[in-house]
């Protein structure tokens, strides 16, 4: 096996010059870019080569590195290539990919839209989840409650299931959809303030419960009376009124004994059970 297995993919937005060797159509000299290459794929291989060179400088000169160069293309092209290559679970954490969905031309409108909403939930000062979403690279030192990819996946289900409603009522605008999610979460926080954010003693704002909360929103969007009240008031009050019964469930979300109260084989089943418990409390 060669020292560098597989081809390293490099990108530069500069157009490189190729000078053919006399007597050959495919062999020649390629000019170097003025700036640095962007490594689309092969970062770990090049890092390994760097450390090998530090320990064995003489031997490293004999190492051949197969490269495929993309030159004269836009940064959007590099982003798309990166997402295509790294979109499996074993390659890169999906929370990183969510940040890139807005920038790639081939991704679905629903995914781009949802990525914008998640970004607003993370960054806006009036968001109940501001800086609580783990974006894997965010600078905030605050405690993180849930992975960005988990919020994205749950909201994507909502957006996909209610796309026509979002188009007709929210003009498919991310800021308006954000306002809906924000006011819903504000209403929940208003009712559950005693345990909201108390993650050492309660599980209500841990990832497993937050995912269930988003699923409840998915159910509530079809409640015409509720949504009409929200559209008239543009506040969290209609949601707070609806979820008032949840105030009686605070003990169910104590960290002590939580997994016994919501027994499950895994998180997927536990999210379903929490979702159902919350839904039953408000619709019976």
Short mmCIF file of N, CA and C in Angstrom, two decimals, residues 141-249:
data_model
loop_
_atom_site.label_atom_id
_atom_site.label_comp_id
_atom_site.label_asym_id
_atom_site.label_seq_id
_atom_site.Cartn_x
_atom_site.Cartn_y
_atom_site.Cartn_z
N UNK A 141 -19.48 29.84 25.08
CA UNK A 141 -19.06 28.87 26.09
C UNK A 141 -20.25 28.38 26.92
N UNK A 142 -21.46 28.82 26.57
CA UNK A 142 -22.62 28.41 27.33
C UNK A 142 -22.87 26.91 27.19
N UNK A 143 -23.58 26.36 28.18
CA UNK A 143 -23.93 24.95 28.14
C UNK A 143 -24.78 24.65 26.91
N UNK A 144 -24.48 23.56 26.24
CA UNK A 144 -25.22 23.17 25.05
C UNK A 144 -26.23 22.09 25.41
N UNK A 145 -27.43 22.22 24.85
CA UNK A 145 -28.51 21.30 25.19
C UNK A 145 -28.73 20.23 24.13
N UNK A 146 -28.47 20.57 22.88
CA UNK A 146 -28.83 19.67 21.80
C UNK A 146 -27.94 19.94 20.58
N UNK A 147 -27.66 18.90 19.81
CA UNK A 147 -26.86 19.06 18.60
C UNK A 147 -27.66 19.79 17.52
N UNK A 148 -26.96 20.58 16.74
CA UNK A 148 -27.60 21.29 15.63
C UNK A 148 -28.28 20.32 14.68
N UNK A 149 -27.64 19.20 14.39
CA UNK A 149 -28.21 18.23 13.46
C UNK A 149 -29.52 17.66 13.98
N UNK A 150 -29.66 17.53 15.31
CA UNK A 150 -30.89 16.99 15.89
C UNK A 150 -32.04 17.98 15.75
N UNK A 151 -31.77 19.26 16.02
CA UNK A 151 -32.79 20.29 15.82
C UNK A 151 -33.18 20.34 14.35
N UNK A 152 -32.18 20.31 13.48
CA UNK A 152 -32.42 20.36 12.04
C UNK A 152 -33.31 19.21 11.58
N UNK A 153 -32.99 18.00 12.00
CA UNK A 153 -33.76 16.84 11.55
C UNK A 153 -35.21 16.91 11.98
N UNK A 154 -35.46 17.36 13.21
CA UNK A 154 -36.84 17.46 13.69
C UNK A 154 -37.60 18.57 12.98
N UNK A 155 -36.96 19.72 12.80
CA UNK A 155 -37.63 20.83 12.12
C UNK A 155 -37.85 20.53 10.65
N UNK A 156 -36.93 19.78 10.04
CA UNK A 156 -37.10 19.41 8.64
C UNK A 156 -38.37 18.59 8.45
N UNK A 157 -38.68 17.73 9.40
CA UNK A 157 -39.92 16.95 9.33
C UNK A 157 -41.13 17.87 9.36
N UNK A 158 -41.08 18.89 10.19
CA UNK A 158 -42.18 19.86 10.28
C UNK A 158 -42.32 20.62 8.97
N UNK A 159 -41.21 21.11 8.45
CA UNK A 159 -41.23 21.89 7.21
C UNK A 159 -41.72 21.04 6.04
N UNK A 160 -41.26 19.81 5.96
CA UNK A 160 -41.66 18.92 4.87
C UNK A 160 -43.14 18.57 4.95
N UNK A 161 -43.62 18.28 6.16
CA UNK A 161 -45.02 17.88 6.34
C UNK A 161 -45.99 19.03 6.11
N UNK A 162 -45.56 20.25 6.41
CA UNK A 162 -46.47 21.40 6.34
C UNK A 162 -45.99 22.45 5.34
N UNK A 163 -45.34 22.00 4.29
CA UNK A 163 -44.76 22.95 3.33
C UNK A 163 -45.82 23.87 2.72
N UNK A 164 -46.97 23.31 2.34
CA UNK A 164 -48.01 24.13 1.73
C UNK A 164 -48.51 25.20 2.70
N UNK A 165 -48.67 24.81 3.96
CA UNK A 165 -49.14 25.77 4.96
C UNK A 165 -48.09 26.86 5.17
N UNK A 166 -46.84 26.48 5.23
CA UNK A 166 -45.75 27.45 5.41
C UNK A 166 -45.69 28.41 4.22
N UNK A 167 -45.93 27.88 3.02
CA UNK A 167 -45.93 28.72 1.83
C UNK A 167 -47.08 29.72 1.87
N UNK A 168 -48.27 29.27 2.27
CA UNK A 168 -49.46 30.13 2.23
C UNK A 168 -49.55 31.09 3.41
N UNK A 169 -49.05 30.67 4.59
CA UNK A 169 -49.18 31.50 5.79
C UNK A 169 -47.91 32.27 6.15
N UNK A 170 -46.77 31.72 5.77
CA UNK A 170 -45.50 32.35 6.16
C UNK A 170 -44.67 32.78 4.95
N UNK A 171 -45.24 32.65 3.76
CA UNK A 171 -44.56 33.03 2.51
C UNK A 171 -43.22 32.32 2.35
N UNK A 172 -43.08 31.17 2.98
CA UNK A 172 -41.84 30.38 2.92
C UNK A 172 -40.63 31.25 3.28
N UNK A 173 -40.82 32.10 4.29
CA UNK A 173 -39.73 32.97 4.76
C UNK A 173 -39.21 32.43 6.08
N UNK A 174 -37.90 32.25 6.14
CA UNK A 174 -37.28 31.64 7.32
C UNK A 174 -37.52 32.47 8.58
N UNK A 175 -37.49 33.80 8.46
CA UNK A 175 -37.66 34.62 9.66
C UNK A 175 -39.07 34.50 10.23
N UNK A 176 -40.06 34.29 9.36
CA UNK A 176 -41.43 34.13 9.83
C UNK A 176 -41.65 32.76 10.44
N UNK A 177 -41.02 31.75 9.86
CA UNK A 177 -41.09 30.41 10.44
C UNK A 177 -40.36 30.40 11.79
N UNK A 178 -39.24 31.08 11.84
CA UNK A 178 -38.51 31.20 13.11
C UNK A 178 -39.40 31.82 14.18
N UNK A 179 -40.16 32.86 13.81
CA UNK A 179 -41.04 33.52 14.78
C UNK A 179 -42.06 32.54 15.35
N UNK A 180 -42.57 31.65 14.50
CA UNK A 180 -43.52 30.64 14.96
C UNK A 180 -42.87 29.70 15.97
N UNK A 181 -41.71 29.16 15.61
CA UNK A 181 -41.01 28.23 16.51
C UNK A 181 -40.59 28.94 17.79
N UNK A 182 -40.10 30.15 17.65
CA UNK A 182 -39.67 30.94 18.82
C UNK A 182 -40.82 31.17 19.79
N UNK A 183 -41.97 31.61 19.26
CA UNK A 183 -43.11 31.90 20.14
C UNK A 183 -43.64 30.63 20.79
N UNK A 184 -43.62 29.53 20.06
CA UNK A 184 -44.02 28.25 20.66
C UNK A 184 -43.11 27.90 21.83
N UNK A 185 -41.80 27.99 21.62
CA UNK A 185 -40.85 27.66 22.68
C UNK A 185 -40.94 28.66 23.84
N UNK A 186 -41.21 29.91 23.52
CA UNK A 186 -41.40 30.91 24.58
C UNK A 186 -42.61 30.56 25.43
N UNK A 187 -43.69 30.12 24.76
CA UNK A 187 -44.88 29.72 25.49
C UNK A 187 -44.60 28.55 26.41
N UNK A 188 -43.84 27.58 25.90
CA UNK A 188 -43.45 26.42 26.71
C UNK A 188 -42.59 26.86 27.89
N UNK A 189 -41.64 27.73 27.63
CA UNK A 189 -40.75 28.23 28.69
C UNK A 189 -41.54 28.98 29.75
N UNK A 190 -42.56 29.73 29.32
CA UNK A 190 -43.39 30.49 30.24
C UNK A 190 -44.09 29.57 31.24
N UNK A 191 -44.55 28.43 30.73
CA UNK A 191 -45.27 27.46 31.57
C UNK A 191 -44.31 26.62 32.40
N UNK A 192 -43.19 26.24 31.79
CA UNK A 192 -42.25 25.32 32.44
C UNK A 192 -41.01 26.03 32.98
N UNK A 193 -41.15 27.30 33.29
CA UNK A 193 -40.01 28.10 33.73
C UNK A 193 -39.28 27.53 34.93
N UNK A 194 -40.02 26.84 35.79
CA UNK A 194 -39.41 26.27 37.00
C UNK A 194 -38.31 25.27 36.68
N UNK A 195 -38.47 24.55 35.56
CA UNK A 195 -37.47 23.52 35.23
C UNK A 195 -36.74 23.81 33.91
N UNK A 196 -37.12 24.88 33.22
CA UNK A 196 -36.48 25.22 31.95
C UNK A 196 -35.01 25.57 32.18
N UNK A 197 -34.14 24.83 31.53
CA UNK A 197 -32.71 25.10 31.65
C UNK A 197 -32.05 24.52 32.89
N UNK A 198 -32.83 23.86 33.74
CA UNK A 198 -32.27 23.25 34.96
C UNK A 198 -31.82 21.83 34.66
N UNK A 199 -30.82 21.71 33.81
CA UNK A 199 -30.46 20.40 33.27
C UNK A 199 -29.70 19.49 34.23
N UNK A 200 -29.30 20.01 35.37
CA UNK A 200 -28.66 19.13 36.35
C UNK A 200 -29.70 18.31 37.10
N UNK A 201 -30.88 18.89 37.29
CA UNK A 201 -31.91 18.20 38.07
C UNK A 201 -33.09 17.73 37.24
N UNK A 202 -33.23 18.30 36.03
CA UNK A 202 -34.37 17.95 35.19
C UNK A 202 -33.91 17.65 33.76
N UNK A 203 -34.77 16.94 33.04
CA UNK A 203 -34.45 16.51 31.68
C UNK A 203 -35.27 17.26 30.63
N UNK A 204 -36.01 18.28 31.04
CA UNK A 204 -36.95 18.90 30.11
C UNK A 204 -36.27 19.62 28.96
N UNK A 205 -35.11 20.20 29.20
CA UNK A 205 -34.41 20.89 28.11
C UNK A 205 -33.15 20.13 27.69
N UNK A 206 -33.18 18.83 27.86
CA UNK A 206 -32.15 17.96 27.29
C UNK A 206 -32.60 17.56 25.89
N UNK A 207 -31.68 17.01 25.11
CA UNK A 207 -31.97 16.71 23.70
C UNK A 207 -33.19 15.83 23.50
N UNK A 208 -33.35 14.80 24.34
CA UNK A 208 -34.44 13.85 24.14
C UNK A 208 -35.80 14.52 24.29
N UNK A 209 -35.91 15.48 25.21
CA UNK A 209 -37.18 16.18 25.42
C UNK A 209 -37.39 17.30 24.41
N UNK A 210 -36.32 17.99 24.05
CA UNK A 210 -36.45 19.06 23.06
C UNK A 210 -36.93 18.53 21.72
N UNK A 211 -36.46 17.34 21.35
CA UNK A 211 -36.93 16.74 20.10
C UNK A 211 -38.42 16.43 20.19
N UNK A 212 -38.85 15.96 21.35
CA UNK A 212 -40.27 15.68 21.55
C UNK A 212 -41.09 16.97 21.48
N UNK A 213 -40.55 18.07 22.01
CA UNK A 213 -41.24 19.36 21.96
C UNK A 213 -41.48 19.81 20.52
N UNK A 214 -40.48 19.62 19.68
CA UNK A 214 -40.63 20.02 18.27
C UNK A 214 -41.68 19.15 17.59
N UNK A 215 -41.77 17.89 17.98
CA UNK A 215 -42.79 17.02 17.40
C UNK A 215 -44.19 17.45 17.81
N UNK A 216 -44.32 17.97 19.02
CA UNK A 216 -45.62 18.50 19.45
C UNK A 216 -46.00 19.69 18.58
N UNK A 217 -45.04 20.56 18.28
CA UNK A 217 -45.31 21.69 17.39
C UNK A 217 -45.83 21.20 16.05
N UNK A 218 -45.27 20.11 15.57
CA UNK A 218 -45.73 19.52 14.31
C UNK A 218 -47.21 19.18 14.39
N UNK A 219 -47.65 18.70 15.55
CA UNK A 219 -49.07 18.37 15.74
C UNK A 219 -49.93 19.62 15.86
N UNK A 220 -49.39 20.66 16.45
CA UNK A 220 -50.19 21.86 16.74
C UNK A 220 -50.43 22.74 15.53
N UNK A 221 -49.60 22.64 14.53
CA UNK A 221 -49.75 23.50 13.35
C UNK A 221 -51.11 23.32 12.68
N UNK A 222 -51.70 22.15 12.82
CA UNK A 222 -53.00 21.89 12.18
C UNK A 222 -54.16 22.41 13.03
N UNK A 223 -53.88 22.93 14.22
CA UNK A 223 -54.92 23.49 15.09
C UNK A 223 -55.24 24.91 14.61
N UNK A 224 -56.29 25.04 13.83
CA UNK A 224 -56.61 26.32 13.20
C UNK A 224 -56.89 27.42 14.22
N UNK A 225 -57.58 27.06 15.30
CA UNK A 225 -57.91 28.05 16.32
C UNK A 225 -56.64 28.60 16.96
N UNK A 226 -55.71 27.71 17.29
CA UNK A 226 -54.45 28.12 17.90
C UNK A 226 -53.64 29.00 16.96
N UNK A 227 -53.48 28.54 15.74
CA UNK A 227 -52.65 29.29 14.79
C UNK A 227 -53.28 30.63 14.43
N UNK A 228 -54.61 30.66 14.35
CA UNK A 228 -55.30 31.92 14.08
C UNK A 228 -55.04 32.92 15.21
N UNK A 229 -55.09 32.42 16.45
CA UNK A 229 -54.82 33.29 17.60
C UNK A 229 -53.38 33.79 17.57
N UNK A 230 -52.46 32.90 17.19
CA UNK A 230 -51.06 33.32 17.11
C UNK A 230 -50.85 34.37 16.01
N UNK A 231 -51.50 34.17 14.87
CA UNK A 231 -51.36 35.13 13.76
C UNK A 231 -51.93 36.49 14.14
N UNK A 232 -52.99 36.50 14.95
CA UNK A 232 -53.60 37.76 15.38
C UNK A 232 -52.73 38.48 16.41
N UNK A 233 -52.20 37.71 17.36
CA UNK A 233 -51.45 38.31 18.47
C UNK A 233 -49.95 38.43 18.21
N UNK A 234 -49.41 37.51 17.40
CA UNK A 234 -47.97 37.46 17.15
C UNK A 234 -47.19 37.46 18.48
N UNK A 235 -47.61 36.59 19.37
CA UNK A 235 -46.94 36.46 20.66
C UNK A 235 -46.95 35.01 21.10
N UNK A 236 -46.31 34.73 22.22
CA UNK A 236 -46.24 33.37 22.73
C UNK A 236 -47.46 32.98 23.55
N UNK A 237 -48.35 33.94 23.83
CA UNK A 237 -49.46 33.68 24.73
C UNK A 237 -50.39 32.55 24.30
N UNK A 238 -50.78 32.47 23.01
CA UNK A 238 -51.66 31.36 22.62
C UNK A 238 -51.04 29.99 22.91
N UNK A 239 -49.75 29.87 22.71
CA UNK A 239 -49.08 28.59 22.98
C UNK A 239 -49.01 28.34 24.49
N UNK A 240 -48.72 29.39 25.26
CA UNK A 240 -48.65 29.24 26.71
C UNK A 240 -49.98 28.78 27.28
N UNK A 241 -51.07 29.34 26.76
CA UNK A 241 -52.40 28.94 27.22
C UNK A 241 -52.66 27.47 26.93
N UNK A 242 -52.26 27.04 25.75
CA UNK A 242 -52.53 25.65 25.34
C UNK A 242 -51.74 24.65 26.16
N UNK A 243 -50.48 24.95 26.47
CA UNK A 243 -49.63 23.96 27.14
C UNK A 243 -49.63 24.13 28.67
N UNK A 244 -50.56 24.91 29.20
CA UNK A 244 -50.64 25.08 30.66
C UNK A 244 -50.68 23.76 31.42
N UNK A 245 -51.39 22.73 30.90
CA UNK A 245 -51.43 21.45 31.63
C UNK A 245 -50.05 20.83 31.85
N UNK A 246 -49.06 21.23 31.08
CA UNK A 246 -47.72 20.65 31.25
C UNK A 246 -47.11 21.01 32.60
N UNK A 247 -47.61 22.06 33.22
CA UNK A 247 -47.07 22.47 34.52
C UNK A 247 -47.21 21.35 35.55
N UNK A 248 -48.18 20.47 35.34
CA UNK A 248 -48.38 19.35 36.28
C UNK A 248 -47.42 18.20 36.02
N UNK A 249 -46.63 18.29 34.94
CA UNK A 249 -45.73 17.19 34.57
C UNK A 249 -44.29 17.41 35.02
#
